[in-house]
Structures are given as structure tokens and as C-alpha cells.
Coordinates of C-alpha atoms (C1' of nucleotides) in Angstrom, one line a residue:
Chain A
X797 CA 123.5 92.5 72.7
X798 CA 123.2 95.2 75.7
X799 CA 124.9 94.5 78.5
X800 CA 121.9 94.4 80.9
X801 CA 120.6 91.7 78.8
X802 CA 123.5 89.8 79.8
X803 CA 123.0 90.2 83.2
X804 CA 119.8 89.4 83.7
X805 CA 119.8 86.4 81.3
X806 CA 121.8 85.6 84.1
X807 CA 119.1 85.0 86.6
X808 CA 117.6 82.6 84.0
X809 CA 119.7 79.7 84.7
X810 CA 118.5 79.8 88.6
X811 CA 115.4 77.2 89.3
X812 CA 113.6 75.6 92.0
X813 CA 116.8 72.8 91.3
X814 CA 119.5 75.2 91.3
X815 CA 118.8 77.8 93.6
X816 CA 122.3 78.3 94.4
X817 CA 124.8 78.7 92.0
X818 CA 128.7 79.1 92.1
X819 CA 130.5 81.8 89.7
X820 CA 132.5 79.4 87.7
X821 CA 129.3 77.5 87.1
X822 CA 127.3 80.4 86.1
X823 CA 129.9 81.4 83.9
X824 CA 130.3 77.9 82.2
X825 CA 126.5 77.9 81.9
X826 CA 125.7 81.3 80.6
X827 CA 129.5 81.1 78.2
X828 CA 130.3 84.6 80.0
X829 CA 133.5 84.9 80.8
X830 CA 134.1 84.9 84.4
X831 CA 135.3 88.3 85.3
X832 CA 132.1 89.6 83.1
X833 CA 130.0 86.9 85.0
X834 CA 131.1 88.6 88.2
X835 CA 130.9 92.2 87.8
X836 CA 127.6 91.5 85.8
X837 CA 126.2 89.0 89.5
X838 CA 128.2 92.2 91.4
X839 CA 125.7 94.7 90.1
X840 CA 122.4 92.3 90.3
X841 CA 123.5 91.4 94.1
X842 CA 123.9 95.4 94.3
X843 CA 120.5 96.1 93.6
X844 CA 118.7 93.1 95.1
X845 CA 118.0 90.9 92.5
X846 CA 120.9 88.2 93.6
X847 CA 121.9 87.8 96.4
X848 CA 125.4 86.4 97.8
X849 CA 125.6 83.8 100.5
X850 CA 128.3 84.7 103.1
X851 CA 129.9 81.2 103.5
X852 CA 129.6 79.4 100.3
X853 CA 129.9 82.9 98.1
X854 CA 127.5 80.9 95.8
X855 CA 124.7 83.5 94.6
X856 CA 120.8 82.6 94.5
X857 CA 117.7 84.6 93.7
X858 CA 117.9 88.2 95.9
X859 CA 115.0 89.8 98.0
X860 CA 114.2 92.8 96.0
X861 CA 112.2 90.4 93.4
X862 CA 109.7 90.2 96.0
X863 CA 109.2 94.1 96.4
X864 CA 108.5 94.3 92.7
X865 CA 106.4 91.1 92.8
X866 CA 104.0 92.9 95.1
X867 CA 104.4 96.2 93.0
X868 CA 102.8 94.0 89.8
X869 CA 100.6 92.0 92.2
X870 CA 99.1 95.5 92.9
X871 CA 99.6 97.2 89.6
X872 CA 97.5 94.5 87.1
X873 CA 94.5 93.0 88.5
X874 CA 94.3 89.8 86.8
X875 CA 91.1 90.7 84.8
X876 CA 92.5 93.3 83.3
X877 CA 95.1 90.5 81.7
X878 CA 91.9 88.6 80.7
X879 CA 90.0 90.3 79.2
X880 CA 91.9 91.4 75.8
X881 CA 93.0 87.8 75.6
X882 CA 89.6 86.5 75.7
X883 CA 88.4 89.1 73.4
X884 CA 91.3 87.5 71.1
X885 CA 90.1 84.4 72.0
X886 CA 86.5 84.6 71.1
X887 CA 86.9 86.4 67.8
X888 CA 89.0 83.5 66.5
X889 CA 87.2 80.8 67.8
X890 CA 83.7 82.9 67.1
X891 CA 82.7 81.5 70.4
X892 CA 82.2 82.8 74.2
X893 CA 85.4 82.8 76.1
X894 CA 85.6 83.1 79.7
X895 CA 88.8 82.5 82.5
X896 CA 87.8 81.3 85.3
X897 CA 90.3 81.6 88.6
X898 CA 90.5 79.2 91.9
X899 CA 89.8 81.4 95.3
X900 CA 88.8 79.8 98.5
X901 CA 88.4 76.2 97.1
X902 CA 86.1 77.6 94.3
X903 CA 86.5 78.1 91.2
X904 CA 84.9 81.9 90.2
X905 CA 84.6 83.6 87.0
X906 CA 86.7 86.7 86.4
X907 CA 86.0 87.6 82.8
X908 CA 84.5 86.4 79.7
X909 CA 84.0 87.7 76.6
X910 CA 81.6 87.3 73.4
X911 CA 81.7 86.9 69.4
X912 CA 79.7 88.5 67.0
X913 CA 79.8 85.6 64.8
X914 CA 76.5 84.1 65.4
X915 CA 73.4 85.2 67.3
X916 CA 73.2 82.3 69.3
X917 CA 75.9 81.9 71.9
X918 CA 76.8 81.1 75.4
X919 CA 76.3 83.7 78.1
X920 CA 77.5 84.5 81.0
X921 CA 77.4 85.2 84.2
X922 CA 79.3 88.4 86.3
X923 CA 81.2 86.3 89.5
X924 CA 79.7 83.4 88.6
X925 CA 80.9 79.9 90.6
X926 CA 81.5 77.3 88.6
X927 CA 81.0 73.7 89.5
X928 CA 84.2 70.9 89.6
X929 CA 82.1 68.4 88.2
X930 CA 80.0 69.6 85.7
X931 CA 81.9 72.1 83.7
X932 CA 84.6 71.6 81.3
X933 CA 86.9 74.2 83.4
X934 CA 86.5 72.2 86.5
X935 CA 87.6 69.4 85.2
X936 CA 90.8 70.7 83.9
X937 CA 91.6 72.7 87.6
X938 CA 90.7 69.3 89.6
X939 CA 92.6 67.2 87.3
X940 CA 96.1 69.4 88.1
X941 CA 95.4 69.7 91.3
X942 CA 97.0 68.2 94.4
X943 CA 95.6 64.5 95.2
X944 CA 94.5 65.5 98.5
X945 CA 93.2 69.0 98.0
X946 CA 91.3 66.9 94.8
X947 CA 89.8 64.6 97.1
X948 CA 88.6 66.5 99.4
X949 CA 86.8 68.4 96.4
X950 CA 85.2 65.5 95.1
X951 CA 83.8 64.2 98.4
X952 CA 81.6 66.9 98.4
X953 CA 77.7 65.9 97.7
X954 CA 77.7 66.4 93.7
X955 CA 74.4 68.3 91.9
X956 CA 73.2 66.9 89.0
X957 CA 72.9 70.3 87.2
X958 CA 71.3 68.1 84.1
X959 CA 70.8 64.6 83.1
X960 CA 74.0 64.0 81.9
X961 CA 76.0 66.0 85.1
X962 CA 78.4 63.2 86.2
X963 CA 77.7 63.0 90.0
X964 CA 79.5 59.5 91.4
X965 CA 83.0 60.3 92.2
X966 CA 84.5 57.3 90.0
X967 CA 82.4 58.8 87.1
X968 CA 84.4 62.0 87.6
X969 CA 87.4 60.5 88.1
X970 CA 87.4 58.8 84.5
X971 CA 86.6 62.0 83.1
X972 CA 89.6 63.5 85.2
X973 CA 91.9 60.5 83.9
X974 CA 90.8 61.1 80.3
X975 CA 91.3 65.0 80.5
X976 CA 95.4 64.5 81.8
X977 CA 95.8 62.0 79.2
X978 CA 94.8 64.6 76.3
X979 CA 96.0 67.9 78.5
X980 CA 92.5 69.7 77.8
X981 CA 89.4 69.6 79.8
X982 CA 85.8 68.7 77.5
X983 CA 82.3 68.5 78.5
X984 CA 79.2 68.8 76.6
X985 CA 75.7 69.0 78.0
X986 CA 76.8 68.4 81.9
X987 CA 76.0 72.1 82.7
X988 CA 73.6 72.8 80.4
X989 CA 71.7 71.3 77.7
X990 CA 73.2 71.6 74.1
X991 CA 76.7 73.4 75.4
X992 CA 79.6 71.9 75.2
X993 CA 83.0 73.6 76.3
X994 CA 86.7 72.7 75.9
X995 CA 89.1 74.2 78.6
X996 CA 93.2 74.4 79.8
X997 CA 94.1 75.0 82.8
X998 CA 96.1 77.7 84.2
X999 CA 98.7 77.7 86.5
X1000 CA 100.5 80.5 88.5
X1001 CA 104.2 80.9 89.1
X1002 CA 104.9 78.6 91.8
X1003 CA 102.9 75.9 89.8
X1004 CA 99.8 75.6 91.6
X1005 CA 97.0 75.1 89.0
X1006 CA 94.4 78.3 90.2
X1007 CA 92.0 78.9 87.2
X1008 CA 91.3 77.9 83.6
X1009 CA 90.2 79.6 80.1
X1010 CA 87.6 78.0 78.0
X1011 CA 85.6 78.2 75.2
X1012 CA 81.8 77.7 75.1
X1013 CA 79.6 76.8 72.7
X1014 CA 76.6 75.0 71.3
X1015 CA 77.2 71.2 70.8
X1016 CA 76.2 71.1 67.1
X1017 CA 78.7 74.4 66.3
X1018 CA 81.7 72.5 68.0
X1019 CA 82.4 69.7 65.0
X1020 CA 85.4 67.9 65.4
X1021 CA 87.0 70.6 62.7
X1022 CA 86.0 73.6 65.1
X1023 CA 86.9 71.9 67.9
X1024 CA 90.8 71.1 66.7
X1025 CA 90.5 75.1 65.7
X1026 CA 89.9 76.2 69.0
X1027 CA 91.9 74.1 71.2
X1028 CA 95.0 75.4 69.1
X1029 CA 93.5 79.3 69.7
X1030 CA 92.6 78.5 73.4
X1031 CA 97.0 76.7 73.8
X1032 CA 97.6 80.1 72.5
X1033 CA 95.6 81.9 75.0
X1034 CA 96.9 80.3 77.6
X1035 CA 100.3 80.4 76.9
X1036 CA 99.3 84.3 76.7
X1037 CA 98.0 83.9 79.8
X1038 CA 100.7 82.4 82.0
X1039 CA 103.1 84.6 80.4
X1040 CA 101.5 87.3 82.1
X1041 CA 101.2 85.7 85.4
X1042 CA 104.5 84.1 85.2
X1043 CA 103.3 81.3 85.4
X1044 CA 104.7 77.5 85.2
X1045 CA 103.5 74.8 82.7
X1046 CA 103.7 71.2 84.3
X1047 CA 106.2 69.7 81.2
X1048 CA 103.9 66.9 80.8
X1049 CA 101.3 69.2 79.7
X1050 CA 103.8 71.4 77.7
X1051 CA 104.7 68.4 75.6
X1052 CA 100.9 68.2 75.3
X1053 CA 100.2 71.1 74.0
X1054 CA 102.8 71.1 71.7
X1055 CA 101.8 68.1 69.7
X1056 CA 98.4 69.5 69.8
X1057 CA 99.7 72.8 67.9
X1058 CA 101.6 70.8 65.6
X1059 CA 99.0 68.7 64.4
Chain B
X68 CA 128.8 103.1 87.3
X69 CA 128.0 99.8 85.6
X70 CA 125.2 99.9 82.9
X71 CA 123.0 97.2 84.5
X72 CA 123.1 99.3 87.4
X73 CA 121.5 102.1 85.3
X74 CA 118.7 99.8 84.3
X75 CA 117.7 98.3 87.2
X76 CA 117.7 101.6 89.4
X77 CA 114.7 102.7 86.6
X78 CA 112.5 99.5 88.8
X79 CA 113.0 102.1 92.0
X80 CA 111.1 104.6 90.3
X81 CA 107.8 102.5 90.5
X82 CA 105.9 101.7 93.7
X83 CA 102.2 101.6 94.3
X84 CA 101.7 105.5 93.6
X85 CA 103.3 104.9 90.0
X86 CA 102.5 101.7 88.4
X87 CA 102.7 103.4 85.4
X88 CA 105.5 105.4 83.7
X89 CA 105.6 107.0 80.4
X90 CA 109.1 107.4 78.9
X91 CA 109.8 111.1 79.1
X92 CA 108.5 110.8 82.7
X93 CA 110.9 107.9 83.7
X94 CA 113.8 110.2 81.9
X95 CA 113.4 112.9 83.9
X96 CA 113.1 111.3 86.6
X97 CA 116.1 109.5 86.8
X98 CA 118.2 111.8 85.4
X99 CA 118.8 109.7 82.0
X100 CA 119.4 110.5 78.6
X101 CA 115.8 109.7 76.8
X102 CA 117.1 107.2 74.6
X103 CA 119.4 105.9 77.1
X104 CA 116.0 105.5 79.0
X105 CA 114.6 103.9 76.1
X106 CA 117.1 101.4 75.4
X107 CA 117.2 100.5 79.1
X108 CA 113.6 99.8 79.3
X109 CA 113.5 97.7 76.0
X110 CA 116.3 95.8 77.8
X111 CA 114.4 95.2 81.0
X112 CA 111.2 94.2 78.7
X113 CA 112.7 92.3 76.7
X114 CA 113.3 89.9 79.9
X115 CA 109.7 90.2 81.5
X116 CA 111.1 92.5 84.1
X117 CA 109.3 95.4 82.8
X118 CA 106.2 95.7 80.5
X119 CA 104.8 98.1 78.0
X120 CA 101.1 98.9 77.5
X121 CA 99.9 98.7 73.8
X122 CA 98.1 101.3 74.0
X123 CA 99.5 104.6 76.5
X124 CA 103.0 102.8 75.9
X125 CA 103.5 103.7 79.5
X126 CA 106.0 101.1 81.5
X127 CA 105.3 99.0 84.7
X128 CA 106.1 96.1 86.1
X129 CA 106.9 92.9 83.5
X130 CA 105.3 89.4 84.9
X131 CA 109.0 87.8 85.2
X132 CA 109.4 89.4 88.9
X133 CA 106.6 86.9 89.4
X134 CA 108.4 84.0 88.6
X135 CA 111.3 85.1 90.2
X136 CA 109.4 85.9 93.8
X137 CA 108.4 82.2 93.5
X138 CA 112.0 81.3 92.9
X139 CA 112.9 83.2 96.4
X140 CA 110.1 81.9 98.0
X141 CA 111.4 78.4 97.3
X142 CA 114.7 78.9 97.4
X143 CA 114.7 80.8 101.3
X144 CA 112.9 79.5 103.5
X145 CA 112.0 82.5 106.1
X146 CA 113.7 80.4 109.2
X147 CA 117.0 80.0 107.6
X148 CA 117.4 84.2 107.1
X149 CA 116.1 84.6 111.0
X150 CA 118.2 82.4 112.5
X151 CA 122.0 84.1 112.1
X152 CA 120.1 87.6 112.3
X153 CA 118.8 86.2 115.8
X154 CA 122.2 85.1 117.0
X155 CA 123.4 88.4 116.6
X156 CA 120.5 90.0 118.1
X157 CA 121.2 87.5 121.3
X158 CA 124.6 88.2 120.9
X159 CA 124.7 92.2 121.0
X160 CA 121.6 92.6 123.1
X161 CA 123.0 89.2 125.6
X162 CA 119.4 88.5 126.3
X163 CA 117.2 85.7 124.5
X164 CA 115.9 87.2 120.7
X165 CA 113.4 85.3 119.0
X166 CA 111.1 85.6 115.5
X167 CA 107.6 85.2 115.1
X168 CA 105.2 84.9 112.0
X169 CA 101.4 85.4 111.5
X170 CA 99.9 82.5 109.7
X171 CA 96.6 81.6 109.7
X172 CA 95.6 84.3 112.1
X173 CA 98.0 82.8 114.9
X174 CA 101.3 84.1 116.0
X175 CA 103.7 81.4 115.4
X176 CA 107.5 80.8 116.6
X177 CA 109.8 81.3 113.5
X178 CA 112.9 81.0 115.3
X179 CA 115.0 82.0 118.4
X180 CA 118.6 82.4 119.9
X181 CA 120.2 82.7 123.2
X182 CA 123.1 84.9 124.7
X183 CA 125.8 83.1 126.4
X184 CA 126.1 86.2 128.9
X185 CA 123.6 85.2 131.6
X186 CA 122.8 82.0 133.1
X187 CA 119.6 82.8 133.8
X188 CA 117.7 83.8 130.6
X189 CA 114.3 83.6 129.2
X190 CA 114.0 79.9 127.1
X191 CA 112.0 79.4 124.2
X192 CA 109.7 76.9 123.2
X193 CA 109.6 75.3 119.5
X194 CA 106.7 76.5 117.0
X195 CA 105.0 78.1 120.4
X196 CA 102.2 80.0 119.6
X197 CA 102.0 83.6 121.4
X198 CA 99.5 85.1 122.7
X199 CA 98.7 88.4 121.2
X200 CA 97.2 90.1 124.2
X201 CA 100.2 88.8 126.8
X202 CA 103.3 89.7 124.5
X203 CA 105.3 92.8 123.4
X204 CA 105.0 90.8 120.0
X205 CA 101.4 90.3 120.0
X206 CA 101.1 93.9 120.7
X207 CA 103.6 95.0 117.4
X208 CA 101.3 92.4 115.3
X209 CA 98.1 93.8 116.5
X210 CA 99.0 97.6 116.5
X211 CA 99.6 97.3 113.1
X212 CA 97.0 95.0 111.7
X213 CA 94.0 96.3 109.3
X214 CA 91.5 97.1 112.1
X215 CA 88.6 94.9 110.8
X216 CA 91.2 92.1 111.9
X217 CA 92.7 93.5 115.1
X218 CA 88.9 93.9 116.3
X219 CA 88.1 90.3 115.0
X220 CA 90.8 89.0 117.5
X221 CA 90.1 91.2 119.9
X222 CA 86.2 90.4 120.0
X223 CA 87.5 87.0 121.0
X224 CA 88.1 86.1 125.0
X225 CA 91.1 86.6 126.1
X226 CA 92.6 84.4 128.9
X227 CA 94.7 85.7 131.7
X228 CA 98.6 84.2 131.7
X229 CA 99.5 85.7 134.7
X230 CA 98.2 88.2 136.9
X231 CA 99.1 91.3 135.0
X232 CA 97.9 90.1 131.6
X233 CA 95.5 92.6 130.3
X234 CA 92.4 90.8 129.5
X235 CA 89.4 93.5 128.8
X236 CA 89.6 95.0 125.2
X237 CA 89.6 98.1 126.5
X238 CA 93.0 98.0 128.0
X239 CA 94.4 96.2 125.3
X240 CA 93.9 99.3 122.6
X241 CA 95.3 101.5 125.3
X242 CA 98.6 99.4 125.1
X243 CA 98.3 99.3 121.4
X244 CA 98.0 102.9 121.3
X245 CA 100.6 103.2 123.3
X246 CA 102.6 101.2 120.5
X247 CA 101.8 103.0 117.7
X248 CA 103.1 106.2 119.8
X249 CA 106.4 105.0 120.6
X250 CA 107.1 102.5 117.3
X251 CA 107.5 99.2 119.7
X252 CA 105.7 97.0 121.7
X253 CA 106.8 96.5 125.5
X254 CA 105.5 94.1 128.0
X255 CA 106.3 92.9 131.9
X256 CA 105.0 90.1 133.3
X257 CA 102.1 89.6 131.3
X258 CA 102.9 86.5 129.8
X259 CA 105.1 85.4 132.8
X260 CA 106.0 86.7 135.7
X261 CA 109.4 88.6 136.0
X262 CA 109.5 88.6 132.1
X263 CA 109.6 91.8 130.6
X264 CA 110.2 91.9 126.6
X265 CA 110.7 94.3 123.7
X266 CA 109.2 93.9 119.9
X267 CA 108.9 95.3 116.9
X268 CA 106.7 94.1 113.9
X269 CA 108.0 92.5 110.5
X270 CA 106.2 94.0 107.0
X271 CA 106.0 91.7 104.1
X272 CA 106.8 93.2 100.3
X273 CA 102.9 94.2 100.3
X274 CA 103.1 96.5 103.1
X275 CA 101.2 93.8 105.6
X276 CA 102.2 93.5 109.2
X277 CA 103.0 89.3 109.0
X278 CA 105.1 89.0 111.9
X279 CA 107.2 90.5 114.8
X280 CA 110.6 90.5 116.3
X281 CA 111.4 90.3 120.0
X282 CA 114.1 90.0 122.7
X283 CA 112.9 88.6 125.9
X284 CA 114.6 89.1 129.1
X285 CA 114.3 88.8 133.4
X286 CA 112.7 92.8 134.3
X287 CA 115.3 93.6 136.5
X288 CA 118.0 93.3 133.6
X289 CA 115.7 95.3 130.7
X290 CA 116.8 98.7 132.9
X291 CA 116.5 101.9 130.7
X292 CA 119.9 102.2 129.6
X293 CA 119.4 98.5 129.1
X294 CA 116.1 98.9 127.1
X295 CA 117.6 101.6 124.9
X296 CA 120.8 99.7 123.8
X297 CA 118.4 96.4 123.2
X298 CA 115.6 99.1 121.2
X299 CA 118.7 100.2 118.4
X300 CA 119.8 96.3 117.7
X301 CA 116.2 95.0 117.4
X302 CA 115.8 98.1 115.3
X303 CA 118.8 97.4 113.3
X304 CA 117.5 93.7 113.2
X305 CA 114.1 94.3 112.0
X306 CA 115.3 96.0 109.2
X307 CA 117.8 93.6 108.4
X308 CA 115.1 91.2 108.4
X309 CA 112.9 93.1 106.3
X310 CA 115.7 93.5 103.7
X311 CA 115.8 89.7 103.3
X312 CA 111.8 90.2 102.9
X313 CA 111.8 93.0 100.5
X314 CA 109.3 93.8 103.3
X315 CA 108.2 98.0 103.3
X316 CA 108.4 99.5 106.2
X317 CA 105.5 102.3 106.9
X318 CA 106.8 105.8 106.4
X319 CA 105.8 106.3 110.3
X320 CA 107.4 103.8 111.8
X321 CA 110.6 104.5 109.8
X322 CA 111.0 107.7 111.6
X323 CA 110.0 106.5 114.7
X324 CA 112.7 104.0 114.8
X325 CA 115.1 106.8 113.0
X326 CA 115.0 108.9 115.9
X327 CA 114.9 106.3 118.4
X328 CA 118.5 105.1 116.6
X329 CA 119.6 108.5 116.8
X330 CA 118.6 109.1 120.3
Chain C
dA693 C1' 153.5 68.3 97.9
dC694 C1' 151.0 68.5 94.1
dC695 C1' 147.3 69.8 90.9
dA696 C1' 142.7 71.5 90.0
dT697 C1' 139.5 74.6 91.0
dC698 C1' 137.4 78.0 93.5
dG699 C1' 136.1 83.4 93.9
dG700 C1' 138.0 87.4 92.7
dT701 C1' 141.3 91.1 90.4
dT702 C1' 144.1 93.4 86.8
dC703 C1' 144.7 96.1 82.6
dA704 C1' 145.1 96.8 77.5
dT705 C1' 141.8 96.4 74.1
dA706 C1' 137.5 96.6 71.7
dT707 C1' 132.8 97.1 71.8
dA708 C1' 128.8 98.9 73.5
dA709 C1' 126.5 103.0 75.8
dT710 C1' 125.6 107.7 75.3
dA711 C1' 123.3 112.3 74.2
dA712 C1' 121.9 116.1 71.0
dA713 C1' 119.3 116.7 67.3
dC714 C1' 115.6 115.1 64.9
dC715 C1' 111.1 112.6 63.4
dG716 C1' 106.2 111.9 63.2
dC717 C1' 102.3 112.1 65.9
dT718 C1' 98.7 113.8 69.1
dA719 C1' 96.4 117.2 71.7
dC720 C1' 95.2 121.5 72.9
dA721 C1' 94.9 126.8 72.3
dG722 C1' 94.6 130.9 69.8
Chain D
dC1341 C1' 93.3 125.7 60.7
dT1342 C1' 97.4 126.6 62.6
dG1343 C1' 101.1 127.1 66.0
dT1344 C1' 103.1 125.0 69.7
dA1345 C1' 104.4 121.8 73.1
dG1346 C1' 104.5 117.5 74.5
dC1347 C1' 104.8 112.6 73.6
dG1348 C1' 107.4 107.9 72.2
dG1349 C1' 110.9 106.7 69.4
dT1350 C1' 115.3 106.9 66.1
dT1351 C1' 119.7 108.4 64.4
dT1352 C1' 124.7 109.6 64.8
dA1353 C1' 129.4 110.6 65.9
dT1354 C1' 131.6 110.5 70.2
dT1355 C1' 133.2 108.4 74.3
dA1356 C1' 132.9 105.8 78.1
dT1357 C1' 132.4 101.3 79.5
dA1358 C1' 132.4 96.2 79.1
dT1359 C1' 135.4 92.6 78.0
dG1360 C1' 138.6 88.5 78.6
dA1361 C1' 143.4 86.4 79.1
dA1362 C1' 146.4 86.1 82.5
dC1363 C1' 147.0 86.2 87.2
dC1364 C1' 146.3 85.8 92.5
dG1365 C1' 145.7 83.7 96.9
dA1366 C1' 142.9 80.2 99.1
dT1367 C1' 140.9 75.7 99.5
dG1368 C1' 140.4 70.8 99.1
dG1369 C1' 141.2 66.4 97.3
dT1370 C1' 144.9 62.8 95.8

DNA sequence: ACCATCGGTTCATATAATAAACCGCTACAG
DNA sequence: CTGTAGCGGTTTATTATATGAACCGATGGT
């Protein structure tokens, strides 16, 4: 193994619990052996990526990771990360894919993408807001999100966008309860007649749920077979897409996922 | 020089100009062997820190620095790195230095420290919110704010703190002006009387103007020689501070303070 | 006063980094 | 269609660099 993939395997053993860590310890934890473990912190702290506390001497996360974080915050426009996925996504699933991402309290579209598979699908709209309460995404973003900001959302006057739109907050709130017990988000005909939609949600590196990806399609083309099919394709996307973002999955929904792969 | 060293001085090679690096490019750049280059990079994308398009195979960014700025962000919090940089601002300058950030459109108190050398001395108040049309750190922030927002807070009314605060928008751009000419804010007795001050603005990792650093003092102390000695600390502060930030200083106002340091 | 552990250093040894030449490919020019 | 120059990537013997056991002085608890 190269050297530099020592060191910056390194910097995987600091978290949001162990932000600080001591040169014995990291060399315990990482089975370097100590003099390695401090030329290889030496160099990181050298170039910013570590950084060495004065009194303690223990070594945490360095400054320069926030330079480069603006550099790729810059350099890939999050829709540009979308769209291949969900091109992926919908020729496997042979359904419409779209991600849709949390800004300003609302949850907007930022790409979506088509199958060829059958002439009748769900479309699309370009920016298109999305509503918490009737859509599939929605559900999975206001379920992972903090109680409070939650609440606030669904004390908002609700729309019945069609007859079966769930509009009383306690109806929404089952929905929401159902959704974290099986770590995906489903609807079908709340935002439109005849579409149903399965969605995950997405979350970004500090662990703040900000968007979903789902799949759309017509009720009678999403069997319970099909449906099993794409959750596993959509866990897949958005795995893809967190990887990208660097972003966190909550455990609980990890564990989720997982036993949804496996099955 | 240590291999890891080699690798992670490739990440200096990209910045918002060059998001995207081909190989042979990064090579020469940096002086490398090509397959030294090579290995390098397969290193760094191999841990997320770097990232190869499928298709030009050019390099940029990986989505791990992502994770890792939410690490920092977690891990140190912004008052904790002012606070000993402030005490030896107080210290060196013997006048009252103090930190201020922009959130939420408002100038807020970070943090502050005093000098021992004077009784008298200009006392700070907890989370105070400043002005930006009666302090030398208003005037940093503002002078160096996208214009569309600088206007936005100047359309609003401005009160007057003491008899020499500027209050018409007019005179406030020809103090910002001023600013931008000489790389540092300066005020007298505009937010109190017989208070004269000295700031320079903070720049996050994106380039933004989020903040400003000051040292406040009685007028008949901040003499010229005075003001000069007090101008290369705060300089040397700033950019301490902006270290801890990964912040990027604009190419201007680097050689503005350069010359003022060699001065 | 002792022992354990800390961060850091030393130095002979062994392993991993290096660079020139080479490969297959693409693109453009004659 | 062909020659050439560039690309990303690979191979190889050579060599420079990383490694780890032992050691150091400092610190802190028993």
C-alpha cells in the first residue's frame, strides 16, 4: 500500500465524537507504528489537512479542508452529479427518476430523467416545487427532518392536490411514522391521479436531510415485484448520491437499507 | 521531502480557474514524474480527496473534502480560534481587539480581549451587534460585500450614534471608498465619542467577506506611529485568522496589506 | 519514588517511490 | 490515408524513502 494512503486513512478515524485525537491513540487505532503515525500526522498538519493543538499536542481535522471544500462546492454543481445517476436510475427501473433538493424551506427539483421503456410515463417539470404532503419525496425529507423545522412545515394550510392528497396534519404524520419505520417514502395518487412514487432521502455531509431521489410511475406498472426492484436500484442511487456529496446516512436508516438490499 | 507531501501539494494546483486537471497538465505543473503524478492521484482518489471524470479523465476535487469541512466545522467552533489570536492582538497592540461575524445580514460580536497596559480602555459588550455605518468594522464588511447587498443595507436608515456618525448614503460610500483605497477601515467617534478604531475584514474559504477584525482604542492613543504599529498586528492577525478559516484573501487586498507590513 | 504513558527522536534496515522508455489511442494536418 | 504530437496509462531496474524497535525526557497518577 502507498504511503499516502496511510496517511490519509489516517484522517478516517476522526468524527464528530473524536475530533481530537492523541498520537499514541491514533497509532493504536490505525496499527501504525508510532514514529510512522507521526511523521505521517507531521506532513498532513504540514499541509493543512490536520492540525495540532498547542497545549494538548492532540491533532484534529486542519483548515485547509475547508479551502478545498469550497473548491468542489464550486467546481460540481449538484445537477451535474444527478443527472447520470438518474439516467442510471431510470433505465433500470424503466421509470422517470428525478432528485429533488431542500432550498429555502422548499423542496425544488434539480434533475430528472426518463426511460424508453414504455410510452406512457411520468413527466416532469424544469424547477418544479414539490409539495411536503403530497408527494412521495416530501415525505421522506419531512420525515428526517428536525422536529421543529417539521412542524413548522406541517402547520402550513395543506392543498388537496387530488382526492386522496392527505391534508390534516395527523393524517401526515401517520404517513411520516410509517415512512421512518420502512426507511423509504411511498405515495400513490396524492399528487396525481394513477402515479405512484417511491422515494429516499438524501442527506449532506453534516447530516442534515436537504433533498430526495425518486422514482415515478403509473400505479398499475408499480406491482409489488417492480416495486421491491426499484427500491433496491433507487438504495443504490442514493448511496451513489451521498457518496458524491459526502454525505452522512442516519445508521438507523443504513441498517434499513441494508436489509432492504438483502432481501 | 516526505511522499504524502508530494501528493497533497498536487490539491494546490486547483482553485476556481482549474477545477479540472488532465494528467500531463498536473505533471508539468508540479514538476512530477508522470507516473509519479499518476500514482499520486490514484492515491488521493482512491480516498475521495480527488476525483476522476469518466469521460475527459481530467482530475478535481473528490467529495471527501466535503465530509471532512463538516468535520472542522463541528469540531472548531469559530470563537474558540479567535479568542487566543485576540489576546495577542490586545497584547501587542495594548489596546482592546475584538472579532466580529456576519450572520444573517447583522454584524455580530465573535469574541474580544483586553490589554492590561492602560486603565482606561475601550470595553466590549457580549454578542453586541455593530452598526455597519458607525464602525471601522462595519466599514471592512461593507466595502467588501457583493454590491447588490452593500446597497440593500445601505437603502436602509441609518441612525446617528453620536454626532459624527455618517448617516446619508452618500458619505458612507465615500468612506467605503476610502477603504477599499487604503485595505482598512478607520473610524473616530462615530460610534462613540473619543473612540477611534481600526479593522480589517475576515474572507471565508469561498472568497465572501463574513466578518471583520478590529482593535478599538481612546483617539488620543491611536497616534500615527500608534496606528501603524496596531495596522501590521491586526494584519498579521487577520491572516492568522483566515488561516484557521481556509478563508482566501482577494489578490488586492493581499498587496495592500503586503506593503502596508513592509512600510 | 515509582511506574506507565505521553509526544517525539534515532538509525540500521527493508520496502516503496521513482523516472525513462514504451503502449495504445485520439485528433489534427499535410 | 498517413505522419505526428499529444494524451492517459503501464512497465522496469534503480534508488531514495518509509519503517519500527529502542530510546528520550516530560508528565501524572499511585
Amino acid at each position: 500500500m502507498g504511503t499516502t494512503s496511510k496517511a490519509l486513512a489516517l484522517l478516517n478515524y476522526f468524527d464528530r465524537a473524536h475530533s481530537l485525537i492523541g498520537l499514541s491513540d491514533l497509532a493504536r487505532m490505525s496499527g501504525t507504528n508510532k514514529a510512522t503515525c507521526f511523521r505521517l500526522m507531521s506532513e498532513l498538519v504540514e499541509h493543512g489537512l490536520a492540525e495540532q493543538l498547542p497545549e494538548s499536542r492532540g491533532y484534529r481535522i486542519g483548515p485547509a479542508v475547508l479551502r478545498l471544500a469550497a473548491l468542489r462546492d464550486a467546481a460540481v454543481p449538484l445537477r451535474d452529479l444527478a443527472l447520470p445517476i438518474l439516467q442510471r436510475l431510470a433505465h433500470t427501473t424503466g421509470e422517470t427518476a428525478h432528485m429533488s433538493h431542500l432550498v429555502g424551506g422548499k423542496l425544488a427539483t434539480l434533475a430528472y430523467a426518463y426511460s424508453a421503456a414504455h410510452a406512457m410515463k411520468v413527466m416532469m417539470e424544469e424547477a418544479d416545487v414539490l409539495p411536503f404532503h403530497a408527494t412521495s419525496s416530501g415525505f421522506a425529507v419531512l420525515a428526517n427532518l428536525p422536529p421543529q423545522i417539521a412542524d413548522a412545515i406541517l402547520a402550513q394550510p395543506m392543498v388537496a392536490v387530488t382526492k386522496a392528497t392527505p391534508t390534516r396534519p395527523e393524517d401526515v404524520r401517520t404517513r411520516l411514522a410509517e415512512m421512518r419505520r420502512v426507511g423509504y417514502g411511498r405515495t400513490a395518487d396524492t399528487y396525481e391521479a394513477d402515479v405512484a412514487s417511491i422515494a429516499l432521502p438524501l442527506f449532506d455531509a453534516r447530516g442534515a436531510c436537504t433533498g430526495a431521489i425518486a422514482v415515478a410511475a403509473p400505479v398499475t406498472r408499480l406491482t409489488p415485484a417492480a416495486t421491491a426492484k426499484t427500491l433496491t436500484a433507487l438504495i443504490a442511487a442514493a448511496r451513489e448520491t451521498m457518496a458524491a456529496w459526502g454525505g452522512q446516512l442516519p445508521p438507523e436508516l443504513d441498517a434499513l437499507w441494508r436489509k432492504i438490499q438483502k432481501a
